[in-house]
Short mmCIF file of C-alpha atoms in Angstrom, two decimals:
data_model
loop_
_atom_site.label_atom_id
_atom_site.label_comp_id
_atom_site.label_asym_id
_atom_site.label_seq_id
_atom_site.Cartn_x
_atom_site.Cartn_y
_atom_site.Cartn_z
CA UNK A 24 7.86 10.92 -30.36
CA UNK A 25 8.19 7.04 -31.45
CA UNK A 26 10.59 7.02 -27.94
CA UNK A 27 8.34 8.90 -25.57
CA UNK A 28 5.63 6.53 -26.70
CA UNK A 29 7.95 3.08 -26.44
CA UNK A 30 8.92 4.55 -22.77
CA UNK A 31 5.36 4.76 -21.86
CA UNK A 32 4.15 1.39 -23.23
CA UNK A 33 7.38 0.30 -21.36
CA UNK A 34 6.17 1.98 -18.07
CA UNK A 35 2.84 0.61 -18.29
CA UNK A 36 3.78 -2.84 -18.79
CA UNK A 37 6.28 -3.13 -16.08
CA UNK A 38 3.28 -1.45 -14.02
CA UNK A 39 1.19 -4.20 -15.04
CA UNK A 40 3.48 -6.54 -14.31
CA UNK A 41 3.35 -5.58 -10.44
CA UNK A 42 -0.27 -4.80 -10.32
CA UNK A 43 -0.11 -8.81 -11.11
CA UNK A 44 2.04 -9.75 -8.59
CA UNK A 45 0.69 -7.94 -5.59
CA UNK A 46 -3.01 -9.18 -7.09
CA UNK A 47 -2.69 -12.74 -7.67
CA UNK A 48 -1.50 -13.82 -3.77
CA UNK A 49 -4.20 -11.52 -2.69
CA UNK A 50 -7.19 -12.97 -5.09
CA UNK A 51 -5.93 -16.33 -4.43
CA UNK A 52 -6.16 -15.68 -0.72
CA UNK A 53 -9.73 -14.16 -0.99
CA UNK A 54 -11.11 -17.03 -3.35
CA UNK A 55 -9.20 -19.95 -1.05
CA UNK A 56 -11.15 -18.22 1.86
CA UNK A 57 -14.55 -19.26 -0.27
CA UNK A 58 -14.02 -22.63 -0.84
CA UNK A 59 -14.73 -25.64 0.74
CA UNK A 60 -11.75 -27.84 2.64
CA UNK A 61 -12.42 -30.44 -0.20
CA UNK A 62 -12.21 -28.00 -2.64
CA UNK A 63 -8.95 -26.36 -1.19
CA UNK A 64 -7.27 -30.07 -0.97
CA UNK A 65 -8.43 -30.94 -4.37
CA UNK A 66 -6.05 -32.09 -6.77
CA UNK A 67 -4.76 -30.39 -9.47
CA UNK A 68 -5.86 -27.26 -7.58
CA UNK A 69 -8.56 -24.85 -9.13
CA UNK A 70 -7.94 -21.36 -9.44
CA UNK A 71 -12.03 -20.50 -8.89
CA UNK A 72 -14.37 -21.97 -5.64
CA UNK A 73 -16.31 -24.77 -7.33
CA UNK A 74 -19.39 -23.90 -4.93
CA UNK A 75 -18.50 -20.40 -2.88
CA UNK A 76 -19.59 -20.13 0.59
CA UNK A 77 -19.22 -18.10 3.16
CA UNK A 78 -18.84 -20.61 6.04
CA UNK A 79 -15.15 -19.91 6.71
CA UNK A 80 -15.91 -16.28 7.44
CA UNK A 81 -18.90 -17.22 9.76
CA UNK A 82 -16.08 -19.77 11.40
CA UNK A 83 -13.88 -17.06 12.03
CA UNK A 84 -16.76 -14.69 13.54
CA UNK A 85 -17.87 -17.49 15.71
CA UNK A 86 -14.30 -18.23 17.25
CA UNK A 87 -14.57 -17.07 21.25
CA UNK A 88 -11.11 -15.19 20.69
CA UNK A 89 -11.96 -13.19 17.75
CA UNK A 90 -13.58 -9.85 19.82
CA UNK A 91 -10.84 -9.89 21.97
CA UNK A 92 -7.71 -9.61 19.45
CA UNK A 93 -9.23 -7.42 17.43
CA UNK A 94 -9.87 -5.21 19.88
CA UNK A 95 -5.89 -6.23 21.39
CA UNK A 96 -4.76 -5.19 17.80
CA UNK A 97 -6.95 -1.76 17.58
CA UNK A 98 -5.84 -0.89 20.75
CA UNK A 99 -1.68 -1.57 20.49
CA UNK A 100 -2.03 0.30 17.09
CA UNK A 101 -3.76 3.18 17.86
CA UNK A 102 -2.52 3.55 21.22
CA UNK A 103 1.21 3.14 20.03
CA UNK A 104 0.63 5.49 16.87
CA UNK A 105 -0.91 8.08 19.40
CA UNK A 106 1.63 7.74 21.73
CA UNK A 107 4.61 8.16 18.89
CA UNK A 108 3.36 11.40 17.37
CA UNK A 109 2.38 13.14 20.48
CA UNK A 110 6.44 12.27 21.51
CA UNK A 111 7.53 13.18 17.52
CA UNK A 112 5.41 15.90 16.65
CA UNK A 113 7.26 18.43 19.39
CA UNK A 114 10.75 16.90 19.09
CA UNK A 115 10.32 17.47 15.07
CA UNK A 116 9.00 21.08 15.26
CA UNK A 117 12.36 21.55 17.82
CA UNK A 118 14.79 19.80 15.52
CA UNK A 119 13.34 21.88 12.61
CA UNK A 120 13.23 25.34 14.41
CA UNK A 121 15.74 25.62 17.18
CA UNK A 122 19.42 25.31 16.89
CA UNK A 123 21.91 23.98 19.54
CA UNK A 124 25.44 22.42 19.74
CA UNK A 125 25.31 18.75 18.82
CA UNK A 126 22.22 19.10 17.11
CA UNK A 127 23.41 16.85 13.92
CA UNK A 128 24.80 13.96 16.34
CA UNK A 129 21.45 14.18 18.12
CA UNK A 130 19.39 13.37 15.01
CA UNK A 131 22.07 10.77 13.53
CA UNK A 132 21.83 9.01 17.24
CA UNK A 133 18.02 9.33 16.54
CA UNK A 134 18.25 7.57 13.26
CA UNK A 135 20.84 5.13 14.10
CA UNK A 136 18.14 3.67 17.01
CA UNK A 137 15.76 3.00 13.89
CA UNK A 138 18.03 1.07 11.96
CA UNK A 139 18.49 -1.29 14.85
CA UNK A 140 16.39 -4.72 14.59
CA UNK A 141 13.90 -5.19 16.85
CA UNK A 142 14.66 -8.76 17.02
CA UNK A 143 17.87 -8.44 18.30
CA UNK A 144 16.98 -6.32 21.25
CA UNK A 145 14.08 -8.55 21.78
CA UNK A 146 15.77 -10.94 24.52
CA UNK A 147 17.42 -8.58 26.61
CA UNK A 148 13.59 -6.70 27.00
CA UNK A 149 12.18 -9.61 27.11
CA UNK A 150 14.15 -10.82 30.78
CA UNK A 151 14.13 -6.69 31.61
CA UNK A 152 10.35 -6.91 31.24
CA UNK A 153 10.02 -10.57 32.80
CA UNK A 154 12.23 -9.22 35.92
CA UNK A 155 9.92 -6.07 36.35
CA UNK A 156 6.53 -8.44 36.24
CA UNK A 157 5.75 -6.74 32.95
CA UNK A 158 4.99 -9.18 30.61
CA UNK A 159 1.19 -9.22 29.64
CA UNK A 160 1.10 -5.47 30.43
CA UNK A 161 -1.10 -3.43 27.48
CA UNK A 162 0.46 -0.69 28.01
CA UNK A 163 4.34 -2.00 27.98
CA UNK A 164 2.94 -3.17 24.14
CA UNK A 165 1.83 0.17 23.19
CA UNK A 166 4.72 1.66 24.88
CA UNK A 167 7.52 -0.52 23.26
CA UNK A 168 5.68 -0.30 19.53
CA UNK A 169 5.74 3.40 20.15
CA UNK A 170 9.74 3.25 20.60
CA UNK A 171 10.35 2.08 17.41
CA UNK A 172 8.19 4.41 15.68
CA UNK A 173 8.83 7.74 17.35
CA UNK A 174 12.46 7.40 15.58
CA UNK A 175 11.59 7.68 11.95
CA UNK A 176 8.46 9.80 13.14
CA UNK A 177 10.76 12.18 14.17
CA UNK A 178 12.87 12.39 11.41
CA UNK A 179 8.97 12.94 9.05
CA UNK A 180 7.85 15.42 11.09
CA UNK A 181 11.15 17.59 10.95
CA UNK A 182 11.07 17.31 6.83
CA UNK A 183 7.05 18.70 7.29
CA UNK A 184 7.97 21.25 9.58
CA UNK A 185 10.64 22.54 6.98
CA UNK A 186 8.81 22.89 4.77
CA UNK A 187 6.40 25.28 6.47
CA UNK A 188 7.78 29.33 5.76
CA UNK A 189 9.66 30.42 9.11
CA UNK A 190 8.18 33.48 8.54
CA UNK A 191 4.98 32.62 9.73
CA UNK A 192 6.60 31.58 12.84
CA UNK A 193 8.30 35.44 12.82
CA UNK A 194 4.40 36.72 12.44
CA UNK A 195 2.92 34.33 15.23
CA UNK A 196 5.90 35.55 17.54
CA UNK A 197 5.40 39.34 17.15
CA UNK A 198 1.72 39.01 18.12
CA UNK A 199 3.45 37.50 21.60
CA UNK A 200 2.97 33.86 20.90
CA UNK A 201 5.50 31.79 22.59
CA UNK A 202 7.31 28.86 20.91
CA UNK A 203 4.53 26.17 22.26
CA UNK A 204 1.37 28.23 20.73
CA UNK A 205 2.80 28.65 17.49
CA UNK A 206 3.43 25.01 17.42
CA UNK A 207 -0.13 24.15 18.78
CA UNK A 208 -1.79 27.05 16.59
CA UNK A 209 0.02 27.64 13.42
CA UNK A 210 2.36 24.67 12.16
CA UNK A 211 0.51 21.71 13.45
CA UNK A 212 -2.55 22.42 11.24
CA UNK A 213 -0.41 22.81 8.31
CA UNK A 214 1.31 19.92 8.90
CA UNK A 215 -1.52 18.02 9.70
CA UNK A 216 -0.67 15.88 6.30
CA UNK A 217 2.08 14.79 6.99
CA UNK A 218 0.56 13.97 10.26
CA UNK A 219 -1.74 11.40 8.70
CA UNK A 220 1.31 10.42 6.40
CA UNK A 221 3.26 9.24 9.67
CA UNK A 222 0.11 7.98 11.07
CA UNK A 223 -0.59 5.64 8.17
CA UNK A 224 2.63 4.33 8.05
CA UNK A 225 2.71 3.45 11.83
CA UNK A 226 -0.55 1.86 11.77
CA UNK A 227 0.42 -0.38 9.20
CA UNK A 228 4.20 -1.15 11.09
CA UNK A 229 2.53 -1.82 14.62
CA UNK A 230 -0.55 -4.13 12.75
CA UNK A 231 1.76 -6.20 11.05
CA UNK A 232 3.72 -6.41 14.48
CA UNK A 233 3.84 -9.94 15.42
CA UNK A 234 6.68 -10.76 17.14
CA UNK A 235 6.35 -8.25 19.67
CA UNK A 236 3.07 -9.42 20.99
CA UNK A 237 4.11 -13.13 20.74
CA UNK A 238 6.99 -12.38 22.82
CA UNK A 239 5.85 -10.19 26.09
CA UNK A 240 2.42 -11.22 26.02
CA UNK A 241 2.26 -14.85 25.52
CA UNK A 242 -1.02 -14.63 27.25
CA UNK A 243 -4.42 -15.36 25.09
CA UNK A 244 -5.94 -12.67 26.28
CA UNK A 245 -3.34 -9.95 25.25
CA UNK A 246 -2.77 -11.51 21.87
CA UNK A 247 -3.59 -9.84 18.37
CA UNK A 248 -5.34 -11.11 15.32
CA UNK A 249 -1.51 -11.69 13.57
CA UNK A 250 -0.76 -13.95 16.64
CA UNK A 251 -3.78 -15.73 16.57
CA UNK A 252 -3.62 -16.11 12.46
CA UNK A 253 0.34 -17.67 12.93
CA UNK A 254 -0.97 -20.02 16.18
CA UNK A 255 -4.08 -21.23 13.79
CA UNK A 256 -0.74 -22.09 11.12
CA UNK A 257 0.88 -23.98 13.59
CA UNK A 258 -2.12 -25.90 15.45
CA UNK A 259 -1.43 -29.39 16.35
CA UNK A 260 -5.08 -30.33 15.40
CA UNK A 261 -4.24 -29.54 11.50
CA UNK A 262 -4.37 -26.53 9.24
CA UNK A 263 -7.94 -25.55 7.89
CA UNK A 264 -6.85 -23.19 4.60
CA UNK A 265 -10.46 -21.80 3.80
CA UNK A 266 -10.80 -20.77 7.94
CA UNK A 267 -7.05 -19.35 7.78
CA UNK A 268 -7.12 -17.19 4.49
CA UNK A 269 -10.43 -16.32 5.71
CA UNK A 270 -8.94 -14.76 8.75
CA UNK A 271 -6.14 -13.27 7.28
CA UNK A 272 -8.42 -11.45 4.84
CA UNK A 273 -10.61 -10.29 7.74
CA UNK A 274 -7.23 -9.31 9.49
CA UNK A 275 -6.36 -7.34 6.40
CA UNK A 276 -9.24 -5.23 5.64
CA UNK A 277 -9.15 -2.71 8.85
CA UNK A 278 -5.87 -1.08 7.84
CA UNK A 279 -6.55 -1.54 4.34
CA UNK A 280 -9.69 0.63 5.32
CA UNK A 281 -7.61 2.60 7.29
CA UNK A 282 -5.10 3.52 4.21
CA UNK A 283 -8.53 4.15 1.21
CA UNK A 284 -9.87 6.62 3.94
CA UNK A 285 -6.77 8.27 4.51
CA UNK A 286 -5.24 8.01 0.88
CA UNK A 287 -5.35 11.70 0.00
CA UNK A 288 -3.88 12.95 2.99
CA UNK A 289 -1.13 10.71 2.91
CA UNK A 290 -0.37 11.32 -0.80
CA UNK A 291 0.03 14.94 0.55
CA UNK A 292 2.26 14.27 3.47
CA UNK A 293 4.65 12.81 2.00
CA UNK A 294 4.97 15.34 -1.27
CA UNK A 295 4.50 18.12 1.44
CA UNK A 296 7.79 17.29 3.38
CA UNK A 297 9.62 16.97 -0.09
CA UNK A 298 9.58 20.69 -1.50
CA UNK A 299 10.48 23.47 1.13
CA UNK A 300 9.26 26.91 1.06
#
């Protein structure tokens, strides 16, 4: 008894311990975001805004750019996460139900292609999409975030599929539903889970993205909020803290959303893909 309870007090203390240090980069960020300049700059620094304001967030509102990458970074995220899963969701349900000769190489190849960094095939698409007139293209973003997810999407929505009873299928089939209906009708709502689960995880990938945007669309108009956050970093004119952790906390809070809403179906996608039957 004396052991279960030191193992618990043990567990809860290393979970404090990380609770800490996700917290304390993310309060300081949020209470460096209320301060003044002077009070950012002041020496020895102060934990708490000695007069809070909300000027840097009004700053960040006002900037002419701001509408535009949001919008840039709502639509490469959603439109790459749509994209992936409409490509995944069929090729999982096939690699789950059907067999056929080379099926294991097929899904290692698959796999392999994720574990590939993106930054080292980012020059030679970078002069493929410069050659083609490309560059600054929406839709070669969305497409090009979308081929890194579908990958690992693939390999999530195989695991859900599993774990759906084939015998269901067997039911659907005698009725006379083909294949494509009893993937439409019958395992996509009960995978619909893990679903969100793959959804989540690919919002949060392609939001983060920044050095995909930075690199085929160098244009101001096609950049996202994480391109416009690192270019504010690097500005010749001088770095404004309050304006920048301001922005990055405005930045943050739309997938951050995204993840609270979603929170119970993506606790249940990915413990529904890990017991089969």
């Amino acid at each position: 008894m004396h052991i279960r309870r030191s193992e618990k007090m043990l567990s809860w203390a290393v979970l404090a311990v990380l609770i800490l240090a996700v917290m304390i980069p993310l309060s300081w960020a949020v209470l460096t975001s209320l301060k003044s300049e002077a009070n950012v700059m002041a020496y020895p620094p102060t934990f708490l805004p000695t007069d809070p304001s909300l000027s840097a967030y009004a700053a960040v509102f006002r900037n002419q750019t701001f509408g535009s990458d949001l919008f840039n970074s709502v639509l490469y995220a959603v439109g790459a996460v749509l994209l992936a899963v409409l490509l995944a969701a069929p090729a999982g349900y096939a690699a789950s139900r059907f067999e056929f000769r080379g099926k294991r190489t097929v899904m290692l190849m698959i796999l392999a292609t994720s574990m590939i960094p993106g930054v080292a095939l980012l020059v030679p698409t970078y002069f493929l999409l410069d050659a083609l007139g490309l560059l600054n293209n929406a839709a070669v973003i969305i497409v090009v975030q979308a081929a890194r997810l579908v990958p690992q999407t693939v390999w999530f929505m195989q695991n859900f599929v599993d774990a759906v009873p084939r015998e269901l299928d067997e039911a659907t089939q005698v009725d006379g539903a083909n294949h494509w209906q009893t993937f439409t009708r019958i395992i996509l709502p009960l995978v619909r889970p893990g679903i969100a689960a793959s959804a989540v995880i690919g919002l949060v990938t392609t939001w983060n993205d920044y050095i995909t945007v930075a690199a085929f669309a160098p244009e101001v108009a096609h950049r996202t909020m994480q391109v416009a956050l690192v270019n504010q970093v690097f500005d010749s004119i001088g770095i404004t803290w309050s304006y920048v952790m301001a922005y990055a906390v405005i930045s943050s809070l739309p997938i951050v959303a995204i993840f609270v809403l979603a929170q119970r179906w993506f606790i249940n996608g990915l413990t529904a893909g890990a017991v089969k039957g």
